[in-house]
Coordinates of C-alpha atoms in Angstrom, one line a residue:
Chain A
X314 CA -3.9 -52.2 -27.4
X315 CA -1.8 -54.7 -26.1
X316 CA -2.7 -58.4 -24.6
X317 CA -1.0 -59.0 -21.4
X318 CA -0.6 -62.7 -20.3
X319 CA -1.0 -63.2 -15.8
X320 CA 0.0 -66.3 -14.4
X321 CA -2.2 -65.9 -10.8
X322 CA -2.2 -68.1 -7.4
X323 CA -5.2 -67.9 -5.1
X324 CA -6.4 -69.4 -2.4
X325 CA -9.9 -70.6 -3.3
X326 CA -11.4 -70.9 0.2
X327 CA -13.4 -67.4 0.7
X328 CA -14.3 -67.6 -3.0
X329 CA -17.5 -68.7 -4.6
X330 CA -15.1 -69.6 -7.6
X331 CA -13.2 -68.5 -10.4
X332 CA -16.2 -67.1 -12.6
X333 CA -18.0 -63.9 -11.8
X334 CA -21.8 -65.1 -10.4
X335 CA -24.7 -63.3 -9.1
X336 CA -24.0 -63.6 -5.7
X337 CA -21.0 -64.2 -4.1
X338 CA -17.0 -63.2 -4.5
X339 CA -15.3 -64.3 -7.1
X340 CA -12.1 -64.6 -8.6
X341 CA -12.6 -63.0 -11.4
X342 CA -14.4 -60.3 -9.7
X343 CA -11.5 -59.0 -7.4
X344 CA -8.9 -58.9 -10.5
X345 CA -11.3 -57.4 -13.0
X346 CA -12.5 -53.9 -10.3
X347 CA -8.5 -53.8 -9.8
X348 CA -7.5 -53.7 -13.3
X349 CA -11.2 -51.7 -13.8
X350 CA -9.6 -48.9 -11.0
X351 CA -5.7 -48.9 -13.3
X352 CA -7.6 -48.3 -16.5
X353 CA -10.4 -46.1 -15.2
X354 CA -12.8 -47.8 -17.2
X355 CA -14.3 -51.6 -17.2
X356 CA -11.7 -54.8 -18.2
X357 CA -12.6 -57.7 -18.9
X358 CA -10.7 -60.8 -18.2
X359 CA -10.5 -64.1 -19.9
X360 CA -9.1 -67.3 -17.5
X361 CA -7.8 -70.5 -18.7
X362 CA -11.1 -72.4 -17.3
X363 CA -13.3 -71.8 -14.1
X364 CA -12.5 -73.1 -11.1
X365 CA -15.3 -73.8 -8.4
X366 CA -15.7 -72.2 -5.0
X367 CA -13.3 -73.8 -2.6
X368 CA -10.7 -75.0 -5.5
X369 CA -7.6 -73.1 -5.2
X370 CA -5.2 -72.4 -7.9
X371 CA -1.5 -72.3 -7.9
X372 CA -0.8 -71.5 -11.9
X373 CA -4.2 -69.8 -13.3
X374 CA -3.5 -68.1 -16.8
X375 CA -5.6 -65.5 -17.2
X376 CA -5.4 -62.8 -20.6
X377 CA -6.9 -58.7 -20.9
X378 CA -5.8 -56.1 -23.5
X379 CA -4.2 -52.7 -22.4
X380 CA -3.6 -49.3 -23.2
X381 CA -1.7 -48.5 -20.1
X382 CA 1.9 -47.6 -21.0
X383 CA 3.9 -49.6 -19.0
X384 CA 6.6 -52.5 -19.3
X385 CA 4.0 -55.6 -18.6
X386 CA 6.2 -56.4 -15.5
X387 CA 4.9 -53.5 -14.0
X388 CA 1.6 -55.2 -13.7
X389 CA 2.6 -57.7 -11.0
X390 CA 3.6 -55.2 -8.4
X391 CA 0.7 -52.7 -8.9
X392 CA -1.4 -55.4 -8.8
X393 CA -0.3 -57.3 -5.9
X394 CA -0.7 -53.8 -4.1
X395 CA -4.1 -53.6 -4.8
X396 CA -5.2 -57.5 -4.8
X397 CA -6.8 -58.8 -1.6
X398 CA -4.0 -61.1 0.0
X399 CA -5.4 -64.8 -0.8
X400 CA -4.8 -64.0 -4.4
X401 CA -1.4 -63.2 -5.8
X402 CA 0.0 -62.4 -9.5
X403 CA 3.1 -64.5 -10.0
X404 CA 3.8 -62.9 -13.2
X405 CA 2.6 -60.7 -15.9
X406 CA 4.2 -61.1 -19.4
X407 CA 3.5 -59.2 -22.7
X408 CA 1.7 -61.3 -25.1
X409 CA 1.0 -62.0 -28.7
X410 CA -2.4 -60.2 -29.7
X411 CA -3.6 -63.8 -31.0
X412 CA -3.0 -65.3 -27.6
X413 CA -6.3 -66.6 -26.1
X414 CA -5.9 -67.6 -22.4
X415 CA -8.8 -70.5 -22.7
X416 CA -8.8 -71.4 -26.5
X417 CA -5.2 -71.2 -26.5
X418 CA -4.2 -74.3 -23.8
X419 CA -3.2 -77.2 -24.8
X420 CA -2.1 -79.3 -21.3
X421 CA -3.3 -78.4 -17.5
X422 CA -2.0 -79.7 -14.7
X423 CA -4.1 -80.6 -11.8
X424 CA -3.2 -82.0 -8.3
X425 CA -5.3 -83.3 -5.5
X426 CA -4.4 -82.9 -2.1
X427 CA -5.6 -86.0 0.5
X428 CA -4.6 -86.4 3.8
X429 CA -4.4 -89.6 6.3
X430 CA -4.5 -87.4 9.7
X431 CA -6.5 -84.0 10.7
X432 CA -4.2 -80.9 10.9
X433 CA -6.5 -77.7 11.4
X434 CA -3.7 -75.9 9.1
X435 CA -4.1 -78.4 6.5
X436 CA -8.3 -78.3 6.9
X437 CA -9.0 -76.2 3.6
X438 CA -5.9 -77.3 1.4
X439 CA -6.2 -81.1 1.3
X440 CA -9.2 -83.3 2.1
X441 CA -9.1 -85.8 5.0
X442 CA -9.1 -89.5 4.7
X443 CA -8.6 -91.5 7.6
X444 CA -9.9 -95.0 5.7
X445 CA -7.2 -97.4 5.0
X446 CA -5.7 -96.8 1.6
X447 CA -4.0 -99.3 -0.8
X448 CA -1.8 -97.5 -2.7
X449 CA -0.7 -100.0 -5.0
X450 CA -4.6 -100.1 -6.3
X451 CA -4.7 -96.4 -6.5
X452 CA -1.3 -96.3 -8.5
X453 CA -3.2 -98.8 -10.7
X454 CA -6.8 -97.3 -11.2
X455 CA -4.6 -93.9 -12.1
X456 CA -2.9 -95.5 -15.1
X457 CA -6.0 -96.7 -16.4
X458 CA -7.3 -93.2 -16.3
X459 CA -4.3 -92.4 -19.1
X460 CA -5.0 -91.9 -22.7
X461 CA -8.5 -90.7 -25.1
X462 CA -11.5 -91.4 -23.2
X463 CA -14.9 -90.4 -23.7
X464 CA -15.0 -89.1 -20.1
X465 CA -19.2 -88.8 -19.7
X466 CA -18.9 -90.7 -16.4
X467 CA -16.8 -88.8 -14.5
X468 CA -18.3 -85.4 -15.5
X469 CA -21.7 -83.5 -14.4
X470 CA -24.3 -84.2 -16.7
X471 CA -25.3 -81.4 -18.6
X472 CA -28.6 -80.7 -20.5
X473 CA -26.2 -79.6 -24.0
X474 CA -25.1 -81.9 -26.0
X475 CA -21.2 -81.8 -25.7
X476 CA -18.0 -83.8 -26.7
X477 CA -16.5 -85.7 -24.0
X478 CA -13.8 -86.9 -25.2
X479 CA -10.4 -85.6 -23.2
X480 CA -7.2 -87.1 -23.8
X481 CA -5.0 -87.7 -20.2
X482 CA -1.4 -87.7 -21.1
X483 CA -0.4 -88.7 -17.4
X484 CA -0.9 -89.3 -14.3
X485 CA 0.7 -90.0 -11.3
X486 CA 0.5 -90.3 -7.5
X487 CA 2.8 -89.2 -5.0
X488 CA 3.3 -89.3 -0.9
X489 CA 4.9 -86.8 1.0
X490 CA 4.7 -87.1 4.9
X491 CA 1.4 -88.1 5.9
X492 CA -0.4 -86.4 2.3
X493 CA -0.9 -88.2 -0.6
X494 CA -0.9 -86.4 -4.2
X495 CA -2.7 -87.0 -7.5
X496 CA -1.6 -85.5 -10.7
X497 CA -3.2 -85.2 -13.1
X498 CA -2.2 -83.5 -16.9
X499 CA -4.5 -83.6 -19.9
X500 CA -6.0 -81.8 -23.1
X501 CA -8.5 -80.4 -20.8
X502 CA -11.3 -81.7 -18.1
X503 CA -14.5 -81.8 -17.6
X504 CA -16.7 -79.7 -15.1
X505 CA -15.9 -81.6 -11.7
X506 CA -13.6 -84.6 -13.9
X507 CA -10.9 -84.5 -11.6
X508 CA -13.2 -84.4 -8.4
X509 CA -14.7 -87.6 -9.5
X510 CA -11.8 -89.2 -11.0
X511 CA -10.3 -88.6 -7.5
X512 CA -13.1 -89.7 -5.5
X513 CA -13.2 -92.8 -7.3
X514 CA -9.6 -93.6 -7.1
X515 CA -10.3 -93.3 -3.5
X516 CA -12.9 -95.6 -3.2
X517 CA -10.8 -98.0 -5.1
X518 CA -8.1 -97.5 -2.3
X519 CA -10.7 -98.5 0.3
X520 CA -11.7 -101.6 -1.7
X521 CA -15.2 -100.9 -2.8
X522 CA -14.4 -101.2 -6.4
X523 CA -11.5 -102.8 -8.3
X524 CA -8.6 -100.7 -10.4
X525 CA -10.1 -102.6 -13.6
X526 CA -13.6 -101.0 -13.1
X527 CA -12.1 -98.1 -14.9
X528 CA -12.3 -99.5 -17.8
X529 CA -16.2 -100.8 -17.8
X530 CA -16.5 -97.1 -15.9
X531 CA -15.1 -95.3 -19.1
X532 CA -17.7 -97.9 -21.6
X533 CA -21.0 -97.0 -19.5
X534 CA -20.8 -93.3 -20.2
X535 CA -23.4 -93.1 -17.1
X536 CA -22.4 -90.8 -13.7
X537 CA -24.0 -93.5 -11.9
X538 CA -21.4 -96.1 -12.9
X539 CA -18.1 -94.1 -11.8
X540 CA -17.5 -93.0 -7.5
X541 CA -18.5 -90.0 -5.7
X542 CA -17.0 -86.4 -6.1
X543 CA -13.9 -85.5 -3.7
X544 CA -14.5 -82.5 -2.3
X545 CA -13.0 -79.2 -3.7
X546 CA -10.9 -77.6 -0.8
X547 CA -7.9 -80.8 -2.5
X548 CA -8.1 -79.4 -5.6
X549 CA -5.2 -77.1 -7.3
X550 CA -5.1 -76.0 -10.8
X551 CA -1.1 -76.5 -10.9
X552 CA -0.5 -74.6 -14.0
X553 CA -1.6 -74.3 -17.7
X554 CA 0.6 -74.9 -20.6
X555 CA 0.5 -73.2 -24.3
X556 CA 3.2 -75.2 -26.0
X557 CA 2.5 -77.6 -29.1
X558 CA 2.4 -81.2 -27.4
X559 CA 4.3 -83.3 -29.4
Chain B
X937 CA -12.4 -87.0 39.8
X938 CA -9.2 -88.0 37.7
X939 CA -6.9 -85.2 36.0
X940 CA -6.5 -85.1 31.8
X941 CA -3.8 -83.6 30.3
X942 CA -4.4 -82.7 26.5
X943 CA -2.0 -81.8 23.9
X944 CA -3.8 -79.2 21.4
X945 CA -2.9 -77.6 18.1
X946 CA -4.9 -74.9 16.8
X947 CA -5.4 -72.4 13.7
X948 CA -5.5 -69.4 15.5
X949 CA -6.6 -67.3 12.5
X950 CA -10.5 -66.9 13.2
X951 CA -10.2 -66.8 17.6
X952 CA -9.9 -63.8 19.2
X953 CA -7.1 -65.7 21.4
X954 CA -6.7 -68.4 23.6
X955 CA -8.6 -66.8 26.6
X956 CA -12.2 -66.4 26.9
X957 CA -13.3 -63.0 26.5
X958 CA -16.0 -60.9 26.8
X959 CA -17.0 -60.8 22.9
X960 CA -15.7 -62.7 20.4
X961 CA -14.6 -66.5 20.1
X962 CA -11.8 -68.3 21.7
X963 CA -9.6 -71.8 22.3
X964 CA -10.9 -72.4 25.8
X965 CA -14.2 -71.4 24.9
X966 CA -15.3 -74.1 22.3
X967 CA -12.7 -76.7 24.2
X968 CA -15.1 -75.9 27.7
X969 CA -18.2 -75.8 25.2
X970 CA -17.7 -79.6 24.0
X971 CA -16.1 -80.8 27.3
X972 CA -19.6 -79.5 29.4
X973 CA -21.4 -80.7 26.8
X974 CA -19.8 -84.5 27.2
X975 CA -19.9 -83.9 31.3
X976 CA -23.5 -82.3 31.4
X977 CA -22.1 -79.8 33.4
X978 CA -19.5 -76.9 33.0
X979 CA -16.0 -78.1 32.9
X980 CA -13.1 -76.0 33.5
X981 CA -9.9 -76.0 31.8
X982 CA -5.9 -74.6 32.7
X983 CA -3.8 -74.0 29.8
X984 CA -0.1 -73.6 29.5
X985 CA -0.6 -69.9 28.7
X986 CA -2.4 -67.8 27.0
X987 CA -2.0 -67.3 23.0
X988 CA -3.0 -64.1 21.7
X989 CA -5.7 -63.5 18.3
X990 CA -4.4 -64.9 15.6
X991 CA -1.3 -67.1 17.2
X992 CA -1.4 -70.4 16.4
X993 CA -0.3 -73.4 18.3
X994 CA 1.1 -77.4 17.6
X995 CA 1.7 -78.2 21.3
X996 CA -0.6 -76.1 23.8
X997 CA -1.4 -78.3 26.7
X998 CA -4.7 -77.8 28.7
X999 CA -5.7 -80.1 32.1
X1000 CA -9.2 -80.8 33.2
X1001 CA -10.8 -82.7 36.1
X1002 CA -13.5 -85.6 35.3
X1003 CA -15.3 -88.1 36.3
X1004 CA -16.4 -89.5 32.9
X1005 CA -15.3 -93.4 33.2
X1006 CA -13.4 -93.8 29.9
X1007 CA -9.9 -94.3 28.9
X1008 CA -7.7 -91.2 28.4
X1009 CA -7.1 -91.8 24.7
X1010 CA -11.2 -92.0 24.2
X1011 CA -10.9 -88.3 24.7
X1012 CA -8.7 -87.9 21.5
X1013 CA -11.6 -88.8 19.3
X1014 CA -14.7 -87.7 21.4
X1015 CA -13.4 -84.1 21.4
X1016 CA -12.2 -84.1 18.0
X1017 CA -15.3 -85.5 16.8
X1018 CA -17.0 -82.3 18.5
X1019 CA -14.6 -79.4 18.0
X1020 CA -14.9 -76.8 14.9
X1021 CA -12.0 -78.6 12.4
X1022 CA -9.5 -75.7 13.1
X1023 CA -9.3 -76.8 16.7
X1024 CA -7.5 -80.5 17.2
X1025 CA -6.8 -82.9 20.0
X1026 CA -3.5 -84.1 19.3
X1027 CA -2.8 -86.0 22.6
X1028 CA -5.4 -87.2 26.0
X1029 CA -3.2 -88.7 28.5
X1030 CA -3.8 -89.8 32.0
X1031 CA -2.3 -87.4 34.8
X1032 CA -1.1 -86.9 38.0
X1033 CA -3.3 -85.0 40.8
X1034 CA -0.7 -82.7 41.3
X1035 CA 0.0 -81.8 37.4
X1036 CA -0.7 -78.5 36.3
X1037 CA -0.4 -77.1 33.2
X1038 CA 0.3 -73.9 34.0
X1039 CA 2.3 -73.8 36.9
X1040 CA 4.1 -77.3 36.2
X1041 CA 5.4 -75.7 32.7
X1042 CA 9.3 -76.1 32.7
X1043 CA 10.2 -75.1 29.2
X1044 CA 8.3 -74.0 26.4
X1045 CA 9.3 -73.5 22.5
X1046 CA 7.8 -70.9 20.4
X1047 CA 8.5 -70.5 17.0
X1048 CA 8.1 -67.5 14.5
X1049 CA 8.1 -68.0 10.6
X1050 CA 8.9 -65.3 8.3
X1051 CA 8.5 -65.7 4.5
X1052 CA 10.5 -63.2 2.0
X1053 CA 7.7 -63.7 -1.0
X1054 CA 4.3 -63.6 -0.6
X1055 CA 2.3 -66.6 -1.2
X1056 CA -1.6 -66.9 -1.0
X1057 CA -1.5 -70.2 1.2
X1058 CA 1.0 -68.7 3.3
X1059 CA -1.0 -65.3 4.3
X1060 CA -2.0 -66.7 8.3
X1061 CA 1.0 -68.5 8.8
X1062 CA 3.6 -66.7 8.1
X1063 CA 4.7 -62.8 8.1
X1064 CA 6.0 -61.6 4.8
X1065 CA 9.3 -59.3 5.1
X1066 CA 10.2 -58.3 1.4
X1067 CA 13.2 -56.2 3.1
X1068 CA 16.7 -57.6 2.6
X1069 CA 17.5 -59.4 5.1
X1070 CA 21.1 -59.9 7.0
X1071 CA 20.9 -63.8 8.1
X1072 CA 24.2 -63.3 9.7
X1073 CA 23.2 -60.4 12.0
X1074 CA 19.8 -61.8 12.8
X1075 CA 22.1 -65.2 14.1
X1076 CA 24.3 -63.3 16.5
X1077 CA 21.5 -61.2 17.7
X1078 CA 19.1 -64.5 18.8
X1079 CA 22.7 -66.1 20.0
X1080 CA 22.4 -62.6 22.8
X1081 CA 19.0 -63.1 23.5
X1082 CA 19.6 -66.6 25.0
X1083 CA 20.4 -66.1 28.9
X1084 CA 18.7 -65.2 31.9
X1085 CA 17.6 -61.6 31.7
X1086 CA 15.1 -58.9 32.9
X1087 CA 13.1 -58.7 29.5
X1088 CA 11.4 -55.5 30.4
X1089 CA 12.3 -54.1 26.9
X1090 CA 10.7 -56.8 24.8
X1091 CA 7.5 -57.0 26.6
X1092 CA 4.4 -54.8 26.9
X1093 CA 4.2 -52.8 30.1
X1094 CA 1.8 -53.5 32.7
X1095 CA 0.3 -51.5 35.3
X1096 CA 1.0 -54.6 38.1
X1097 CA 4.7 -54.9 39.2
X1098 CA 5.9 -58.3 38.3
X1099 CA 9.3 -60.0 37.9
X1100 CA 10.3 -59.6 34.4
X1101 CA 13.4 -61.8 34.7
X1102 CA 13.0 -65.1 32.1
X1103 CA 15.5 -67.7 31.0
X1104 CA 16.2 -68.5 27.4
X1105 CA 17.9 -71.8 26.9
X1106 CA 18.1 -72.0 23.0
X1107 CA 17.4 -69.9 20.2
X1108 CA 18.3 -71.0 16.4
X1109 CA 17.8 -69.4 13.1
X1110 CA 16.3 -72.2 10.4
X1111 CA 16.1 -71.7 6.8
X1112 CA 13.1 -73.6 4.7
X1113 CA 12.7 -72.8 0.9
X1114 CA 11.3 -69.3 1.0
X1115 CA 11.1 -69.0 5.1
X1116 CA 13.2 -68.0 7.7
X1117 CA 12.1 -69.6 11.0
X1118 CA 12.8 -68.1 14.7
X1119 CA 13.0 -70.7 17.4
X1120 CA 12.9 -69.6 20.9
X1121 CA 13.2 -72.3 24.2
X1122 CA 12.7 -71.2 27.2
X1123 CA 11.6 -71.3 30.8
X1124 CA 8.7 -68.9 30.0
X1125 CA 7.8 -65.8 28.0
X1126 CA 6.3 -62.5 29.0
X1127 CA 3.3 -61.3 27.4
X1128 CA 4.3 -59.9 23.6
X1129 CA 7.8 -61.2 24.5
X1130 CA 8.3 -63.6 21.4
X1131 CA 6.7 -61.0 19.3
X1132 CA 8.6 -58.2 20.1
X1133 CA 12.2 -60.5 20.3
X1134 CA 11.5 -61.2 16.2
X1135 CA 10.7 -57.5 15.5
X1136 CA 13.5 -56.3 16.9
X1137 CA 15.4 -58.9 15.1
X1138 CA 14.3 -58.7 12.4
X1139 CA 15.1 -54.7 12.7
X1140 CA 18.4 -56.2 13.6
X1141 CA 18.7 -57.9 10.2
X1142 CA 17.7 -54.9 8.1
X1143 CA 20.5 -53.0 9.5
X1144 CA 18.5 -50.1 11.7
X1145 CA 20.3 -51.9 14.9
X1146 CA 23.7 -53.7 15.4
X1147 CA 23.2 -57.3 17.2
X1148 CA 25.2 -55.7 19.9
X1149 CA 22.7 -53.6 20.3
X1150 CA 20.6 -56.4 22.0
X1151 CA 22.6 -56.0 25.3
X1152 CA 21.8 -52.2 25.7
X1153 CA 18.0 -52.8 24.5
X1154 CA 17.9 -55.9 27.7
X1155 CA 20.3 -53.0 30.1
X1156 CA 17.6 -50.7 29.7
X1157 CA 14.7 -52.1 30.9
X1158 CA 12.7 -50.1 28.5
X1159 CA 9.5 -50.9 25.7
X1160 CA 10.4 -48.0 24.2
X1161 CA 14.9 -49.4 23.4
X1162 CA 13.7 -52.5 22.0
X1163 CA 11.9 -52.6 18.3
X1164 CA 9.0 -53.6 16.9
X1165 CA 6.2 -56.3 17.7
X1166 CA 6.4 -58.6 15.3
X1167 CA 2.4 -59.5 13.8
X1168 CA 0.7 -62.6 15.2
X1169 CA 0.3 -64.6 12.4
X1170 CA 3.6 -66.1 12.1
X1171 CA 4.0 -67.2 15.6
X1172 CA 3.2 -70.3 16.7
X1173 CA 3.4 -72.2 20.3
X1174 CA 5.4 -75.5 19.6
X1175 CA 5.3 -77.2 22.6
X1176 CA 5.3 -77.1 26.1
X1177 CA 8.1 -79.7 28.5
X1178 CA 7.2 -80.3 32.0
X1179 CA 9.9 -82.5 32.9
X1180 CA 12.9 -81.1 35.0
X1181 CA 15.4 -79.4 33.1
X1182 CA 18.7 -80.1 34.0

């Protein structure tokens, strides 16, 4: 047995997410009954982190062990050909047997797509705001996000007990033409972090809260404190990184 | 009664065309479906053209008679505000009695994109050719196409007689990234026309015809000299000029 390493783009819009669920297509689904059909018997896949339905993914790392004798390039092309077309293999590389696809990462890159204008081609790849935007206070609010937080506020509460502490290394906005970009890289996020992080940086932009909130945001640990949840269709998972961080 | 002209883009992915048909939905059908709903009454509306399933347009221009009493622009929003998100009002101006859409049309630009990888995001909106491709070749062969011709060969045949001769002012070759983009201007384009041009040049480009070949393929008058139609997805109708050309 050999592990094999895939770094996979898809399109999340038809999907109900990354992670293989009751009802609904997934992700996860569609690339384990390919690799299920190459090895004539069930494969199981392990991803970098789920992504919900709607969130798309440009750099998803995703791990299986193989038998199949074949150079791990190989994998891309065969399956690409058998891969519905809103998800795509960008490349498959042969990896060491103590790889571990979501134990293993150590910095992801998100992005969030907003927009200042409707364009139907642009409706499920970057949410719509036509409120005026400061920038300057959105540039602030996304330095403050930077550094070790304990991140309970902009995260889903969940019955479990869990650690919430995340570090953000950077982050960063960007325009280009009439969209405007927030990066994000970290340790790791939360379930729906970045949504929240992003809705709230919005909602700074329109005024209803100041850039400093972050800070008393961050202290209150309570959802209630931070701003509402952009919706997923902005959302990219821009690629996943297993080198050290210095 | 006063005349509207509208300017339109659409994502032509999910309509079964422009034109409203007997099953499935179109364009006109949700623009006449929001327009009667705002007039209380069924409102008719002209387009530029028709598009077929799955073409998309940035510039389709539609006229309608009302008698609402609001400013043109008002129209922008009302529609918009109404319309399924992969339909959008670009434009609502005031216009003359005598403007038609259809019939005033002096020019129109199509454009065709082609990508050379696949991407995910890209599947609607552009046609992937993994072939080689000879940029060179496909230049000189849209250079031939421009001219007044009988474009019987690049169009489907009909049953009713018609004059197949059109005018192409300009065509150009563009190069984006990973995309190769077809521009076609002209004074109007027969059914499959645009579709069947980028087939056959793209045909041109892999080396099963010489560009020269264009001139026999346009002498001949027949479907069955030129190559193939190109797929819908990639084609888009830019925009539409109703001033005099010169």
């Amino acid at each position: 047995m050999r592990r094999i390493k895939l770094t996979v783009a898809y399109d999340g819009t038809n999907y109900a997410g990354y992670q293989v669920q009751p009802n609904g297509n997934t992700v996860q689904a569609e690339i384990e009954t390919v690799l299920a059909r190459m090895h004539r018997q069930p494969v199981k896949i392990v991803a970098s982190g789920r992504t919900d339905a709607g969130v798309h993914a440009l750099g998803q790392v995703i791990h299986f062990d193989t038998s199949l004798q074949m150079p791990a390039e190989r994998f891309v092309k065969a399956l690409n050909a058998m891969l519905p077309d809103d998800i795509h293999v960008k490349q498959a590389e042969e990896a060491d047997a103590l790889f571990h696809a979501r134990y293993g990462a150590k910095r992801k890159e998100y992005r969030y797509y907003i927009r200042k204008t409707e364009d139907p081609f642009r409706r499920h790849y970057a949410a719509t705001v036509t409120y005026t935007l400061n920038l300057e206070s959105m540039c602030q609010a996304m330095k403050l996000l930077v550094g070790t937080h304990d991140f309970t506020s902009f995260s889903v509460t969940k019955a479990e007990v869990e650690d919430r502490v995340r570090t953000i290394y950077e982050t960063e906005v960007l325009e280009v033409d009439d969209e405007i970009i927030f990066r994000f890289v970290g340790s790791g996020f939360l379930y729906n972090q970045v949504r929240i992080m992003v809705g709230t940086v919005i909602e700074i932009g329109r005024g209803k809260y100041e850039p400093a909130d972050i800070a008393q945001m961050l202290e209150a640990r309570d959802r209630r404190m931070a701003g509402i949840t952009a919706p997923p269709h902005g959302l990219y998972l821009w690629n996943v990184n297993y080198e050290k961080v210095d």
